[in-house]
Short mmCIF file of C-alpha atoms in Angstrom, two decimals:
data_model
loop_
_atom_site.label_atom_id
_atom_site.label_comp_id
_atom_site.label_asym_id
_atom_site.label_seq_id
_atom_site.Cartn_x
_atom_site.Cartn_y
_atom_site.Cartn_z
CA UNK A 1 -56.25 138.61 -139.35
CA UNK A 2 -57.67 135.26 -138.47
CA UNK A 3 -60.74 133.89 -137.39
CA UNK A 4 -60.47 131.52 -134.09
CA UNK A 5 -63.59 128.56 -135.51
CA UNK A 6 -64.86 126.24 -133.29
CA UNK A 7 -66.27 122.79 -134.21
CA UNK A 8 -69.57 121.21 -132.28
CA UNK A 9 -70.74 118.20 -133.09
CA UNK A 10 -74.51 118.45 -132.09
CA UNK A 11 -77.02 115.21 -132.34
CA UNK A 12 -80.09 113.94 -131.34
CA UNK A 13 -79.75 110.33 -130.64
CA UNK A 14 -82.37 109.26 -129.49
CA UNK A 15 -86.12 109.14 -130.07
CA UNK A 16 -88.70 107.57 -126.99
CA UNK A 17 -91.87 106.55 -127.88
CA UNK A 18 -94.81 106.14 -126.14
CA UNK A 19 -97.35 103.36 -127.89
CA UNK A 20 -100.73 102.82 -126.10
CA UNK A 21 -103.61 100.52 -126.67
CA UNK A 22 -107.20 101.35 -128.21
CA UNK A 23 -110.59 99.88 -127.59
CA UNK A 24 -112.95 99.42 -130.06
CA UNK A 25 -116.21 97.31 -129.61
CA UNK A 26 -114.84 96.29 -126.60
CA UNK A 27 -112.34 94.56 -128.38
CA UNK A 28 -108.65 95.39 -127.60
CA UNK A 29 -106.54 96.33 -130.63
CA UNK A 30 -103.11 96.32 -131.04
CA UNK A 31 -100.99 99.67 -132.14
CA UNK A 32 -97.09 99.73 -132.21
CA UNK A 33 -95.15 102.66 -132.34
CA UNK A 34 -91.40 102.30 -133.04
CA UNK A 35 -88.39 104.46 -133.90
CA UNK A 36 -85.55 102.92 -135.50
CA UNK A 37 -83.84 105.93 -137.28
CA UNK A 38 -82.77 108.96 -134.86
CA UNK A 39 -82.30 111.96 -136.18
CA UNK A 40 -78.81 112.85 -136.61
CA UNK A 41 -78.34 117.05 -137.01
CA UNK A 42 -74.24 116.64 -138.20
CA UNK A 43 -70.82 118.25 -137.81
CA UNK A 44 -70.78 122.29 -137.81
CA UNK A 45 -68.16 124.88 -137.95
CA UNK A 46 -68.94 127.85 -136.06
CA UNK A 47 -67.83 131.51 -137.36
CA UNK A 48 -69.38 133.86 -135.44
CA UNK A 49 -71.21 134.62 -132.38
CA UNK A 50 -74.08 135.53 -133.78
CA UNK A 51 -77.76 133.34 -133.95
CA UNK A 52 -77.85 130.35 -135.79
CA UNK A 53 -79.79 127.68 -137.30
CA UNK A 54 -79.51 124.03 -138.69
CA UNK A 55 -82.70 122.28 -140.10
CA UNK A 56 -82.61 118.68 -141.08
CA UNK A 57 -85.87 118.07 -142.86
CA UNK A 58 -88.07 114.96 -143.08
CA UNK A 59 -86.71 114.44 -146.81
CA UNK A 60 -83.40 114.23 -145.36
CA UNK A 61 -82.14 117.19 -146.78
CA UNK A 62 -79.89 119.84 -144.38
CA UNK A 63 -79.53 123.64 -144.64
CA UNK A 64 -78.23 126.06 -142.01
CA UNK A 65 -78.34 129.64 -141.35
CA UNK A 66 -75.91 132.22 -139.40
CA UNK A 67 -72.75 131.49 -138.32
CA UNK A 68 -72.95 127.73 -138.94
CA UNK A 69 -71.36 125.69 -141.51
CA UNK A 70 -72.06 122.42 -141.77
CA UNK A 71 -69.42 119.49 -141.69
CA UNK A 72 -68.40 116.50 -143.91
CA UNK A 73 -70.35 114.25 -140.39
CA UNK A 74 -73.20 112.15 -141.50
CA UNK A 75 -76.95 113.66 -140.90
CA UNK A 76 -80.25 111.65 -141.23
CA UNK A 77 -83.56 112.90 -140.56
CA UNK A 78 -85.42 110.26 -137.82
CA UNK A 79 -87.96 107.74 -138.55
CA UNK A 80 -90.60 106.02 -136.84
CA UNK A 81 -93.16 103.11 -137.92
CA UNK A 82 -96.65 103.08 -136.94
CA UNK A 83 -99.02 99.93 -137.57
CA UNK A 84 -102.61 98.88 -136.02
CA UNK A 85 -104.59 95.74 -136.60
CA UNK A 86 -108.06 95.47 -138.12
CA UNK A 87 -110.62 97.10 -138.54
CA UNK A 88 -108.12 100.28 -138.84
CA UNK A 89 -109.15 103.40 -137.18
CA UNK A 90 -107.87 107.19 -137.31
CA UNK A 91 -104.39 107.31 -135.61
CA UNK A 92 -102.61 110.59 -134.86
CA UNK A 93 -98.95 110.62 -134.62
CA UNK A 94 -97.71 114.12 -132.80
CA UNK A 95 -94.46 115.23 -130.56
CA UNK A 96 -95.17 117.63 -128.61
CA UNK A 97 -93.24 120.97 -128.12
CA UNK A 98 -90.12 121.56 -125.87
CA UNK A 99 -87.72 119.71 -127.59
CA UNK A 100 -84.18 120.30 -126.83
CA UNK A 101 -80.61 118.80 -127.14
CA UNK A 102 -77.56 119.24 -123.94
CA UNK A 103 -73.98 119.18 -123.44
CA UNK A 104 -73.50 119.85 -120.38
CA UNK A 105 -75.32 123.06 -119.02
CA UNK A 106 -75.78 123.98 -122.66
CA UNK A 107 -79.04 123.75 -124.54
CA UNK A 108 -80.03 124.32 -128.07
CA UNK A 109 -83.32 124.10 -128.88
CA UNK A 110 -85.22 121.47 -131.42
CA UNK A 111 -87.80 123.30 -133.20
CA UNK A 112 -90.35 123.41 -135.98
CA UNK A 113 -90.89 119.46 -135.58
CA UNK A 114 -91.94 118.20 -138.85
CA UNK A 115 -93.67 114.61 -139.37
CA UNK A 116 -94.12 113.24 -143.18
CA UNK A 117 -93.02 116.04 -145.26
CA UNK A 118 -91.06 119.23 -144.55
CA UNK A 119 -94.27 121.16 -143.93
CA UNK A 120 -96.30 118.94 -142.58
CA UNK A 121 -95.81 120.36 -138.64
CA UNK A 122 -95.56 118.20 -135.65
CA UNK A 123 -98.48 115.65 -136.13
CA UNK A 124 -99.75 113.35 -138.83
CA UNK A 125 -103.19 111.12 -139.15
CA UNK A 126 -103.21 107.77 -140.61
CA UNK A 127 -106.23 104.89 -141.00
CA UNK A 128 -104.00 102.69 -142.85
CA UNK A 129 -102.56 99.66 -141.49
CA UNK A 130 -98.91 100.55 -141.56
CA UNK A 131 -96.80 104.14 -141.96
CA UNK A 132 -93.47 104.95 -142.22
CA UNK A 133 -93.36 108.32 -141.14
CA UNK A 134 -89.82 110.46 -141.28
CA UNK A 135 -89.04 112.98 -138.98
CA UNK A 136 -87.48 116.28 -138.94
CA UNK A 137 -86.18 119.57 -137.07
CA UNK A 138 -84.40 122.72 -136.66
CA UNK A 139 -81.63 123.21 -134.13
CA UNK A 140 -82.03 127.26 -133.00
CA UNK A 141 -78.60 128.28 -131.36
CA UNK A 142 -78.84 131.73 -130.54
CA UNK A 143 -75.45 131.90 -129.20
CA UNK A 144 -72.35 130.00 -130.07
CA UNK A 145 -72.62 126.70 -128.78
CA UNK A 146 -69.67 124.94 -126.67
CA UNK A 147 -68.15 122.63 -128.74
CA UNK A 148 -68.83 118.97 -128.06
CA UNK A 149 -71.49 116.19 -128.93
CA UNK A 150 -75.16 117.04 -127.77
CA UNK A 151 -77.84 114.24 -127.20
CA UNK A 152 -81.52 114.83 -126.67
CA UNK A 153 -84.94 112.98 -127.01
CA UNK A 154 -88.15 113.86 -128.68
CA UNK A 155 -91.40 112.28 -127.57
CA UNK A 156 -93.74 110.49 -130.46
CA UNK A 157 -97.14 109.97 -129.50
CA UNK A 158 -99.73 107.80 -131.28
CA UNK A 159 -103.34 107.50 -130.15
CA UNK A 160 -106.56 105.86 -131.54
#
């Protein structure tokens, strides 16, 4: 008996951003918000039809779940940069739910959004003058996916 596998290669490749501009002392201060690494979920063999997951964490470390195995592809967890100017102030980095990633008229979910560390959750705080802040997430399939390459976006926020 043999199994019939499919192969999906499934991506997010790209990250928007949204930067906006505080006021303090009516003084207008400069924050930038950039994203130069996406995040980049792999290659996957699928075995089954049943639910599946694949998490690539903030770390950059992978692991799936289910009926997925992942492929020899490259992965990356995503990046972005936040800086102000002085005097610094409280800035909260967030994405907000509803993340997802197409082919077509498929959709897989992005969930558990992760800024900083692999538990942090989907926002950070920073006074500092500069952070590098990775960027994870878990793809939740709960059927087989159709094979091919799916793209999404994620939304980073950063206000004063």
């Amino acid at each position: 008996m043999t199994t019939d596998k499919k192969k999906s290669l499934i991506s997010l490749v790209s990250l928007s951003t949204l930067a906006l501009l505080g006021m303090h002392s009516g003084e207008a201060r400069a924050l930038s918000l950039t994203c130069p690494q996406q995040i980049v979920f792999g290659t996957y063999t699928i075995s089954c039809g049943g639910a599946s997951t694949a998490t690539v964490r903030p770390d950059g470390t992978r692991s799936v779940t289910g009926c997925l195995t992942g492929g020899p592809g490259p992965y990356s967890n995503g990046s972005c940069n936040v800086s102000q100017t002085f005097p610094f102030q409280n800035i909260k980095v967030s994405m907000p739910a509803g993340a997802k990633i197409t082919l077509g008229a498929s959709t897989i979910p992005v969930t558990s959004l992760n800024l900083m560390t692999n538990a942090m959750g989907p926002t950070f705080s920073t006074s500092g003058a500069f952070a590098n802040i990775p960027i994870g997430g878990t793809l939740n399939a709960a059927t087989p996916p159709a094979s091919g390459t799916y793209t999404g976006s994620l939304t980073v926020n950063a206000v004063f």
